[in-house]
Coordinates of C-alpha atoms in Angstrom, one line a residue:
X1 CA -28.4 -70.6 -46.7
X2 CA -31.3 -68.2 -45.8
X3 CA -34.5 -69.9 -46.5
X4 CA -35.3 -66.2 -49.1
X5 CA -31.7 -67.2 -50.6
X6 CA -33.2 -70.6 -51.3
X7 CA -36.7 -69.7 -52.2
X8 CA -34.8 -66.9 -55.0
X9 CA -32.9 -70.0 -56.3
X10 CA -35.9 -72.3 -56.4
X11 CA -37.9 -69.8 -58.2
X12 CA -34.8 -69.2 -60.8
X13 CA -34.5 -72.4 -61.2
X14 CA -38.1 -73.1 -62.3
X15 CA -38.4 -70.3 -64.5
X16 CA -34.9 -71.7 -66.7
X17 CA -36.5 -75.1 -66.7
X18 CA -40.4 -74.9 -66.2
X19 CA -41.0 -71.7 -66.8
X20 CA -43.3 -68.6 -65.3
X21 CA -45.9 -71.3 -64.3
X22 CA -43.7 -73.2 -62.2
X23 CA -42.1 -70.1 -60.8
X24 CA -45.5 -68.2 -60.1
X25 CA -46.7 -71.5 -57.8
X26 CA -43.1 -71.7 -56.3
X27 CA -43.7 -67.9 -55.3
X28 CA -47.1 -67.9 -54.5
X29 CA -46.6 -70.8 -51.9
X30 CA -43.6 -68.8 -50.3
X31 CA -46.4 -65.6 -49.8
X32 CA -49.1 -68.2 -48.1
X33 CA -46.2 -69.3 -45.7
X34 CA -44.9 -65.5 -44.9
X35 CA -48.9 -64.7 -43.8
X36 CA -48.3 -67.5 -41.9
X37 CA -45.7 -66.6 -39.4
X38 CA -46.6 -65.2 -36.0
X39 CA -45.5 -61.5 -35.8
X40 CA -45.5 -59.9 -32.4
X41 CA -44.9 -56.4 -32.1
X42 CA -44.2 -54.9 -28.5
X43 CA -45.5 -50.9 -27.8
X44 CA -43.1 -49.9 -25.1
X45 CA -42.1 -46.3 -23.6
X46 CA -42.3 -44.4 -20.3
X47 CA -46.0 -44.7 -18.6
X48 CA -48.3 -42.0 -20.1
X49 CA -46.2 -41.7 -23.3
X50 CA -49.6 -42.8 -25.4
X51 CA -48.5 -46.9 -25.8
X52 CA -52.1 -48.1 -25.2
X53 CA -54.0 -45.2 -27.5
X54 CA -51.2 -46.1 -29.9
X55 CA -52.1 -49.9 -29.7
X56 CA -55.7 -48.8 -30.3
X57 CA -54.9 -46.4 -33.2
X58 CA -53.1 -49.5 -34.9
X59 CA -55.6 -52.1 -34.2
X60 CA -58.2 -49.5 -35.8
X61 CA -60.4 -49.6 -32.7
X62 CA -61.4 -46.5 -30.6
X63 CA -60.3 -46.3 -26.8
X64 CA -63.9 -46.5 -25.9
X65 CA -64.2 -49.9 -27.7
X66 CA -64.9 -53.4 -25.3
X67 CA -61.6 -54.7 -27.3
X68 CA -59.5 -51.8 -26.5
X69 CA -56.3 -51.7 -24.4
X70 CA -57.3 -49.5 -21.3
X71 CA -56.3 -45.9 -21.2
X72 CA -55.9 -43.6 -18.6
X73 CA -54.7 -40.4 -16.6
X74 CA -52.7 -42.4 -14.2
X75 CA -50.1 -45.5 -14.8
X76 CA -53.2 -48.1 -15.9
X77 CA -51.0 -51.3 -17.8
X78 CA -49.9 -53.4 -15.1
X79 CA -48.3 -56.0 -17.4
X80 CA -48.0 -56.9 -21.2
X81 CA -50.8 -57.3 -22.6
X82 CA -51.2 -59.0 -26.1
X83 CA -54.1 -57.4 -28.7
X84 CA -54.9 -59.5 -32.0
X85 CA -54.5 -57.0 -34.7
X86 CA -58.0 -57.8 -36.6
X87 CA -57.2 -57.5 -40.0
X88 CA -54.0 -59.3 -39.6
X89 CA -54.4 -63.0 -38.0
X90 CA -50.8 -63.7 -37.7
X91 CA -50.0 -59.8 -35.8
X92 CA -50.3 -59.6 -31.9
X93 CA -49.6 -55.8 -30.6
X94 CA -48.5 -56.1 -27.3
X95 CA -48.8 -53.1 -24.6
X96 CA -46.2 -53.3 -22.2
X97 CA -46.1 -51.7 -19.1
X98 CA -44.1 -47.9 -18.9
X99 CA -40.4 -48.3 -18.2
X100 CA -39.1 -45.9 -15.2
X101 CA -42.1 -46.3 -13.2
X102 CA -42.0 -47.9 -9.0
X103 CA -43.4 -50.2 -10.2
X104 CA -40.9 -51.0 -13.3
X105 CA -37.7 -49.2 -12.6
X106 CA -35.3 -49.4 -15.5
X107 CA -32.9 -51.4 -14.4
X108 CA -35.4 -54.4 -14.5
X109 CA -37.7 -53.7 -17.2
X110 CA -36.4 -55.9 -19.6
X111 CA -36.4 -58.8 -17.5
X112 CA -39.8 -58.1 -16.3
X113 CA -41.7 -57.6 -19.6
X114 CA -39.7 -60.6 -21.2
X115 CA -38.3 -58.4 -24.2
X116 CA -36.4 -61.2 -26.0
X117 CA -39.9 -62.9 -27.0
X118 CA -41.2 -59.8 -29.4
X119 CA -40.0 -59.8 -32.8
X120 CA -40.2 -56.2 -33.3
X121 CA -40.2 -52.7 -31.2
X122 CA -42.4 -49.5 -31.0
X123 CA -40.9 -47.1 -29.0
X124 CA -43.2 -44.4 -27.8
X125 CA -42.4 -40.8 -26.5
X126 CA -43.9 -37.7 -25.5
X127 CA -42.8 -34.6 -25.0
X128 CA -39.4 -35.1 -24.9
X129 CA -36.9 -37.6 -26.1
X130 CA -35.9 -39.0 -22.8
X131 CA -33.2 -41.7 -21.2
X132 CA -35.3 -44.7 -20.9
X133 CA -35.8 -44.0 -24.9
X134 CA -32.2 -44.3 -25.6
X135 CA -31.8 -47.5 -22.9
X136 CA -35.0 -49.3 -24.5
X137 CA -33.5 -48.4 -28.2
X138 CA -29.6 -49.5 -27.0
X139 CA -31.1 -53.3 -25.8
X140 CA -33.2 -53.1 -29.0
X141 CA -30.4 -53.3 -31.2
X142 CA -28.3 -55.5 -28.5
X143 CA -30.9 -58.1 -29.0
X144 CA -30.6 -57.8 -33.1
X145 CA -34.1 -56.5 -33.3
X146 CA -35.6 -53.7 -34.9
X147 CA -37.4 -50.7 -33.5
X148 CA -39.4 -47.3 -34.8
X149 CA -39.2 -44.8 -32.4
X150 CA -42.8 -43.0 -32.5
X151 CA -43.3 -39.1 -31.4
X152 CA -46.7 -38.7 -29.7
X153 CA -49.2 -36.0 -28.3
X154 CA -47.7 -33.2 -30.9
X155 CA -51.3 -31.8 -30.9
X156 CA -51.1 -31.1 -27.0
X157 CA -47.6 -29.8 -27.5
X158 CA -48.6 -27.5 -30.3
X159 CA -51.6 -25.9 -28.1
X160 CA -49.4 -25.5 -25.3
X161 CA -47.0 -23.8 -27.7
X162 CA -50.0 -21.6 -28.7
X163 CA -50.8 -20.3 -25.5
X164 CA -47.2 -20.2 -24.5
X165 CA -45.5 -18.5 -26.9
X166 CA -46.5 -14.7 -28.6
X167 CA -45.2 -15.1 -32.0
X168 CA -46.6 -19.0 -32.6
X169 CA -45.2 -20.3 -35.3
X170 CA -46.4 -24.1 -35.7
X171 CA -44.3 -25.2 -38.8
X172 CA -41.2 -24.0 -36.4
X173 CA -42.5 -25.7 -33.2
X174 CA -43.1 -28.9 -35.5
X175 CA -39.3 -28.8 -36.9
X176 CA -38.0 -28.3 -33.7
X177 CA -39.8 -31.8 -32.6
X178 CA -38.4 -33.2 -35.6
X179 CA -35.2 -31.8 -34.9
X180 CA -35.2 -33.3 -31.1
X181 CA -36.2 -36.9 -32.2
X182 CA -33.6 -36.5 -34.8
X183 CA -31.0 -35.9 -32.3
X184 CA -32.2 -38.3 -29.8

């Protein structure tokens, strides 16, 4: 029996022979333990997909900021690195290093960057869905875990499709990223 499965019957229970009391203390308790547990979320993709200004962006904290992952022009997370989320005690980001790299080739990135020890999977992209999306996403669901697959630098992709293209049209260019994800 799940432990919600026994916590649904427990708080049943109380409400048939305690009532709402009972049953609100019953639930309340269950709530306190759920803050409790240690969630940690791994930000993985292809290096310069945006992992470590997406680790900033969900910690709240500007890339500028003493606490923030490093950012950079060239390949700058060498290994995963965890980030306390600072509203939530029991949340640890992770920024993992890019998949597909020299120095983390595909073929050993899950081994390397210890995938089986997150809870739960940010996958992010840019520019195109690519291969090491679909591999990271396929060992995602191997591993029984779950994943959201994020889209990232749309604003650099519209302005090159503003100076690219002689009839812009941005809600197009915005449904045809939707549609690529989609498909991917």
């Amino acid at each position: 029996m799940s432990e919600e499965t026994k916590v649904t019957e427990d708080i049943q229970t109380a409400l048939k022979n305690n009532g709402t009391h009972a049953a609100a203390l019953i639930t309340q308790k269950y709530l306190k333990y759920l803050d409790s547990i240690p969630l940690n979320i791994a930000v993985t993709g292809e290096s310069g997909s945006g992992k470590s200004t997406f680790v900033n962006a969900f910690r709240g904290i500007d890339n500028r900021d003493d606490r923030a992952a490093p950012t950079g022009v060239v390949e700058t997370t060498m290994k995963s690195e965890a980030y306390p989320h600072p509203t939530y005690p029991n949340v640890t980001v992770w920024d993992l290093p890019g998949i597909g790299t020299t120095k983390f080739p595909a073929d050993q990135y899950l081994k390397h960057v210890g995938f089986e020890k997150f809870d739960f999977f940010i996958i992010v992209s840019s520019d195109r869905f690519r291969e090491n999306d679909v591999t990271l996403a396929q060992e995602i669901m191997k591993m029984g875990k779950t994943f959201y697959f994020v889209r990232a630098k749309i604003d650099s992709n519209l302005d090159s499709a503003k100076k690219s293209q002689k009839n812009h049209d941005e809600e197009k260019t915005l449904q045809k990223i939707k549609e690529n994800c989609i498909q991917g």
